[in-house]
Coordinates of N, CA and C in Angstrom, one line a residue:
X1 N 134.4 98.6 110.1 CA 133.1 97.9 109.9 C 133.3 97.1 108.6
X2 N 132.9 95.8 108.7 CA 133.0 94.9 107.5 C 132.0 95.3 106.4
X3 N 132.3 94.8 105.2 CA 131.5 95.1 104.1 C 130.1 94.4 104.3
X4 N 130.2 93.1 104.8 CA 128.9 92.4 105.0 C 128.0 93.1 106.1
X5 N 128.6 93.6 107.1 CA 127.8 94.3 108.1 C 127.2 95.6 107.5
X6 N 128.0 96.3 106.7 CA 127.5 97.6 106.1 C 126.4 97.2 105.1
X7 N 126.5 96.1 104.4 CA 125.5 95.7 103.5 C 124.2 95.3 104.2
X8 N 124.3 94.6 105.4 CA 123.1 94.3 106.2 C 122.5 95.6 106.7
X9 N 123.2 96.5 107.1 CA 122.7 97.8 107.6 C 121.9 98.5 106.5
X10 N 122.5 98.6 105.3 CA 121.9 99.2 104.2 C 120.6 98.5 103.8
X11 N 120.6 97.2 103.7 CA 119.5 96.5 103.2 C 118.4 96.4 104.3
X12 N 118.7 96.3 105.5 CA 117.7 96.1 106.6 C 117.3 97.4 107.2
X13 N 118.2 98.4 107.1 CA 117.9 99.7 107.8 C 117.3 100.7 106.8
X14 N 117.8 100.8 105.6 CA 117.4 101.8 104.7 C 116.3 101.3 103.8
X15 N 116.5 100.1 103.2 CA 115.5 99.5 102.3 C 114.5 98.8 103.3
X16 N 113.3 99.4 103.4 CA 112.4 99.0 104.4 C 111.5 97.8 104.0
X17 N 111.7 97.2 102.9 CA 110.8 96.1 102.4 C 110.9 95.0 103.4
X18 N 109.8 94.3 103.5 CA 109.7 93.1 104.4 C 110.6 92.0 103.9
X19 N 110.5 91.7 102.6 CA 111.2 90.6 102.0 C 112.1 91.1 100.9
X20 N 113.4 91.0 101.2 CA 114.4 91.4 100.2 C 114.8 90.2 99.4
X21 N 114.8 90.3 98.1 CA 115.2 89.2 97.3 C 116.5 89.5 96.6
X22 N 117.4 88.5 96.5 CA 118.6 88.7 95.8 C 118.6 87.9 94.5
X23 N 119.1 88.5 93.4 CA 119.1 87.7 92.2 C 120.2 88.3 91.3
X24 N 120.6 87.5 90.3 CA 121.7 87.9 89.4 C 121.1 88.8 88.4
X25 N 121.7 89.9 88.1 CA 121.3 90.9 87.1 C 122.4 91.2 86.1
X26 N 122.2 91.0 84.9 CA 123.2 91.3 83.8 C 122.8 92.7 83.2
X27 N 123.8 93.6 83.3 CA 123.6 95.0 82.8 C 124.7 95.3 81.7
X28 N 124.4 96.1 80.8 CA 125.4 96.6 79.9 C 126.5 97.4 80.7
X29 N 127.7 97.3 80.4 CA 128.8 97.9 81.2 C 128.6 99.4 81.3
X30 N 128.2 100.0 80.2 CA 128.0 101.5 80.2 C 126.8 101.9 81.2
X31 N 125.8 101.1 81.2 CA 124.7 101.4 82.1 C 125.1 101.2 83.5
X32 N 125.8 100.2 83.8 CA 126.3 100.0 85.2 C 127.2 101.1 85.6
X33 N 128.0 101.6 84.7 CA 128.9 102.7 85.1 C 128.1 104.0 85.4
X34 N 127.0 104.2 84.6 CA 126.2 105.4 84.9 C 125.4 105.2 86.2
X35 N 125.0 104.0 86.5 CA 124.3 103.8 87.8 C 125.3 104.0 88.9
X36 N 126.5 103.5 88.8 CA 127.5 103.7 89.9 C 127.8 105.2 90.1
X37 N 127.9 105.9 89.0 CA 128.1 107.4 89.1 C 127.0 108.1 89.9
X38 N 125.7 107.7 89.5 CA 124.6 108.3 90.2 C 124.5 107.9 91.6
X39 N 124.8 106.6 91.9 CA 124.8 106.1 93.2 C 125.8 106.9 94.1
X40 N 127.0 107.1 93.6 CA 128.0 107.9 94.3 C 127.5 109.3 94.6
X41 N 127.0 109.9 93.6 CA 126.5 111.3 93.7 C 125.3 111.4 94.8
X42 N 124.5 110.4 94.8 CA 123.4 110.4 95.7 C 123.7 109.7 97.0
X43 N 124.9 109.3 97.2 CA 125.4 108.7 98.5 C 124.6 107.4 98.8
X44 N 124.4 106.6 97.8 CA 123.6 105.3 97.9 C 124.5 104.2 97.4
X45 N 124.1 103.0 97.7 CA 124.8 101.8 97.1 C 124.2 101.6 95.7
X46 N 124.9 100.8 94.9 CA 124.4 100.5 93.6 C 123.0 99.9 93.7
X47 N 122.9 99.0 94.6 CA 121.6 98.3 94.8 C 120.5 99.3 95.2
X48 N 120.8 100.2 96.1 CA 119.8 101.2 96.4 C 119.4 102.1 95.2
X49 N 120.4 102.5 94.4 CA 120.2 103.3 93.3 C 119.3 102.6 92.3
X50 N 119.5 101.3 92.1 CA 118.6 100.6 91.1 C 117.2 100.5 91.7
X51 N 117.1 100.3 93.0 CA 115.7 100.2 93.6 C 115.0 101.5 93.4
X52 N 115.7 102.7 93.7 CA 115.1 104.0 93.5 C 114.6 104.2 92.1
X53 N 115.5 103.9 91.1 CA 115.1 104.0 89.7 C 113.9 103.2 89.4
X54 N 113.8 102.0 89.8 CA 112.7 101.1 89.6 C 111.4 101.6 90.3
X55 N 111.6 102.1 91.5 CA 110.4 102.6 92.2 C 109.8 103.8 91.5
X56 N 110.7 104.7 90.9 CA 110.2 105.8 90.2 C 109.5 105.4 88.9
X57 N 110.0 104.5 88.3 CA 109.5 104.0 87.0 C 108.2 103.2 87.2
X58 N 108.1 102.4 88.3 CA 107.0 101.5 88.6 C 106.5 101.8 90.0
X59 N 105.8 102.9 90.3 CA 105.4 103.3 91.6 C 104.3 102.3 92.1
X60 N 104.3 102.1 93.4 CA 103.3 101.3 94.1 C 101.9 102.0 94.0
X61 N 100.9 101.2 94.0 CA 99.5 101.7 94.0 C 99.3 102.6 95.3
X62 N 98.5 103.6 95.2 CA 98.2 104.4 96.4 C 97.6 103.5 97.5
X63 N 98.0 103.7 98.8 CA 97.5 102.9 99.8 C 96.0 102.9 100.0
X64 N 95.4 104.1 99.8 CA 94.0 104.2 99.9 C 93.5 105.4 99.0
X65 N 92.9 105.0 97.9 CA 92.5 106.0 96.9 C 91.4 106.8 97.5
X66 N 91.7 108.0 98.0 CA 90.7 108.9 98.6 C 90.4 110.1 97.7
X67 N 89.2 110.5 97.8 CA 88.8 111.7 96.9 C 89.0 113.0 97.7
X68 N 89.3 112.9 99.0 CA 89.5 114.1 99.8 C 90.8 114.9 99.4
X69 N 90.7 116.1 99.0 CA 91.9 116.9 98.5 C 93.0 117.0 99.5
X70 N 92.6 117.2 100.8 CA 93.6 117.4 101.8 C 94.4 116.1 102.0
X71 N 93.7 115.0 102.1 CA 94.4 113.7 102.3 C 95.3 113.4 101.0
X72 N 94.8 113.7 99.9 CA 95.5 113.4 98.6 C 96.8 114.3 98.6
X73 N 96.7 115.5 99.0 CA 97.9 116.4 99.0 C 98.9 115.9 100.0
X74 N 98.5 115.5 101.2 CA 99.4 115.0 102.2 C 100.1 113.7 101.8
X75 N 99.3 112.8 101.1 CA 99.9 111.5 100.6 C 100.9 111.9 99.5
X76 N 100.6 112.9 98.7 CA 101.5 113.3 97.6 C 102.8 113.9 98.2
X77 N 102.7 114.7 99.2 CA 103.9 115.3 99.9 C 104.7 114.2 100.5
X78 N 104.1 113.3 101.2 CA 104.9 112.2 101.8 C 105.6 111.4 100.7
X79 N 104.9 111.1 99.6 CA 105.5 110.3 98.5 C 106.8 111.1 98.0
X80 N 106.6 112.4 97.8 CA 107.8 113.2 97.3 C 109.0 113.1 98.3
X81 N 108.7 113.2 99.6 CA 109.8 113.1 100.6 C 110.4 111.7 100.5
X82 N 109.6 110.7 100.4 CA 110.1 109.3 100.5 C 110.9 109.0 99.2
X83 N 110.6 109.6 98.1 CA 111.4 109.4 96.9 C 112.9 109.7 97.0
X84 N 113.2 110.6 97.9 CA 114.6 111.0 98.2 C 115.3 110.1 99.2
X85 N 114.6 109.0 99.6 CA 115.1 108.1 100.6 C 115.7 108.7 101.8
X86 N 114.9 109.3 102.6 CA 115.5 109.9 103.9 C 115.9 108.7 104.8
X87 N 117.0 109.0 105.6 CA 117.4 108.0 106.5 C 116.3 107.7 107.6
X88 N 116.2 106.4 107.9 CA 115.2 106.1 109.0 C 115.4 106.9 110.2
X89 N 114.4 107.5 110.7 CA 114.4 108.3 112.0 C 114.9 109.7 111.8
X90 N 115.2 110.1 110.5 CA 115.6 111.5 110.3 C 114.4 112.4 110.3
X91 N 114.6 113.7 110.5 CA 113.5 114.6 110.5 C 112.6 114.5 109.2
X92 N 113.2 114.3 108.1 CA 112.4 114.2 106.8 C 111.6 112.9 106.8
X93 N 112.2 111.8 107.4 CA 111.5 110.5 107.5 C 110.3 110.7 108.4
X94 N 110.5 111.3 109.5 CA 109.4 111.6 110.5 C 108.3 112.5 109.9
X95 N 108.7 113.5 109.1 CA 107.8 114.3 108.5 C 106.9 113.6 107.5
X96 N 107.5 112.7 106.7 CA 106.7 111.9 105.8 C 105.7 111.0 106.5
X97 N 106.2 110.4 107.6 CA 105.4 109.5 108.4 C 104.2 110.3 109.0
X98 N 104.5 111.5 109.4 CA 103.4 112.3 110.0 C 102.4 112.7 108.9
X99 N 102.8 113.0 107.8 CA 101.9 113.4 106.7 C 101.0 112.1 106.3
X100 N 101.6 111.0 106.3 CA 100.9 109.7 106.0 C 99.8 109.4 107.1
X101 N 100.2 109.6 108.3 CA 99.3 109.4 109.4 C 98.1 110.4 109.4
X102 N 98.4 111.6 109.2 CA 97.4 112.7 109.1 C 96.5 112.4 107.9
X103 N 97.0 112.1 106.8 CA 96.2 111.8 105.6 C 95.3 110.6 105.8
X104 N 95.9 109.6 106.4 CA 95.1 108.4 106.7 C 93.9 108.7 107.7
X105 N 94.2 109.5 108.7 CA 93.2 110.0 109.6 C 92.1 110.8 108.9
X106 N 92.5 111.7 108.1 CA 91.5 112.5 107.3 C 90.6 111.6 106.5
X107 N 91.3 110.7 105.8 CA 90.5 109.8 104.9 C 89.5 108.9 105.7
X108 N 89.9 108.4 106.9 CA 89.0 107.6 107.7 C 87.9 108.5 108.2
X109 N 88.2 109.7 108.7 CA 87.1 110.6 109.2 C 86.1 111.0 108.1
X110 N 86.6 111.1 106.9 CA 85.7 111.5 105.8 C 84.8 110.3 105.5
X111 N 85.3 109.1 105.6 CA 84.4 107.9 105.4 C 83.3 107.9 106.5
X112 N 83.7 108.2 107.8 CA 82.8 108.2 108.9 C 81.6 109.2 108.7
X113 N 81.9 110.3 108.0 CA 80.8 111.3 107.8 C 80.1 111.1 106.5
X114 N 80.5 110.1 105.8 CA 79.8 109.8 104.5 C 80.3 110.6 103.3
X115 N 81.6 110.5 103.1 CA 82.2 111.3 102.0 C 81.5 111.1 100.7

C-alpha cells in the first residue's frame, strides 16, 4: 500500500472532521522527537498525535449543555472513549456512539416534560 493511500485512509477514515486543513508547522526538534515517540507508542501518525494533544488541550464545547445527570454522565463516558481514538466501526466506537445517542434522547425527553 502506498504512503499516499495510507495517509488518505488515516485522514479520511480515522480523523472524522469534515474539513481537514493542511499547513506548515515549525516545531523544535526535541518536541517533534517526543511527539514521534508518543505517536509510535499510541500507534498513531504524527499528525494524529498532534490532533489528539490539541483536542485534549482545547476540547470542543459540549453539543448540548443539559442539566440531566444521566445524560451528562453518558456524554462524559462517550467523550472518555473518544479521547482514545477508537477505530471507526470498532466496538468502542459503537459504544461511544450509543452513549451519545442515548444521552441525546434523554436530554430531548427531559425538554419535552419541562426539565
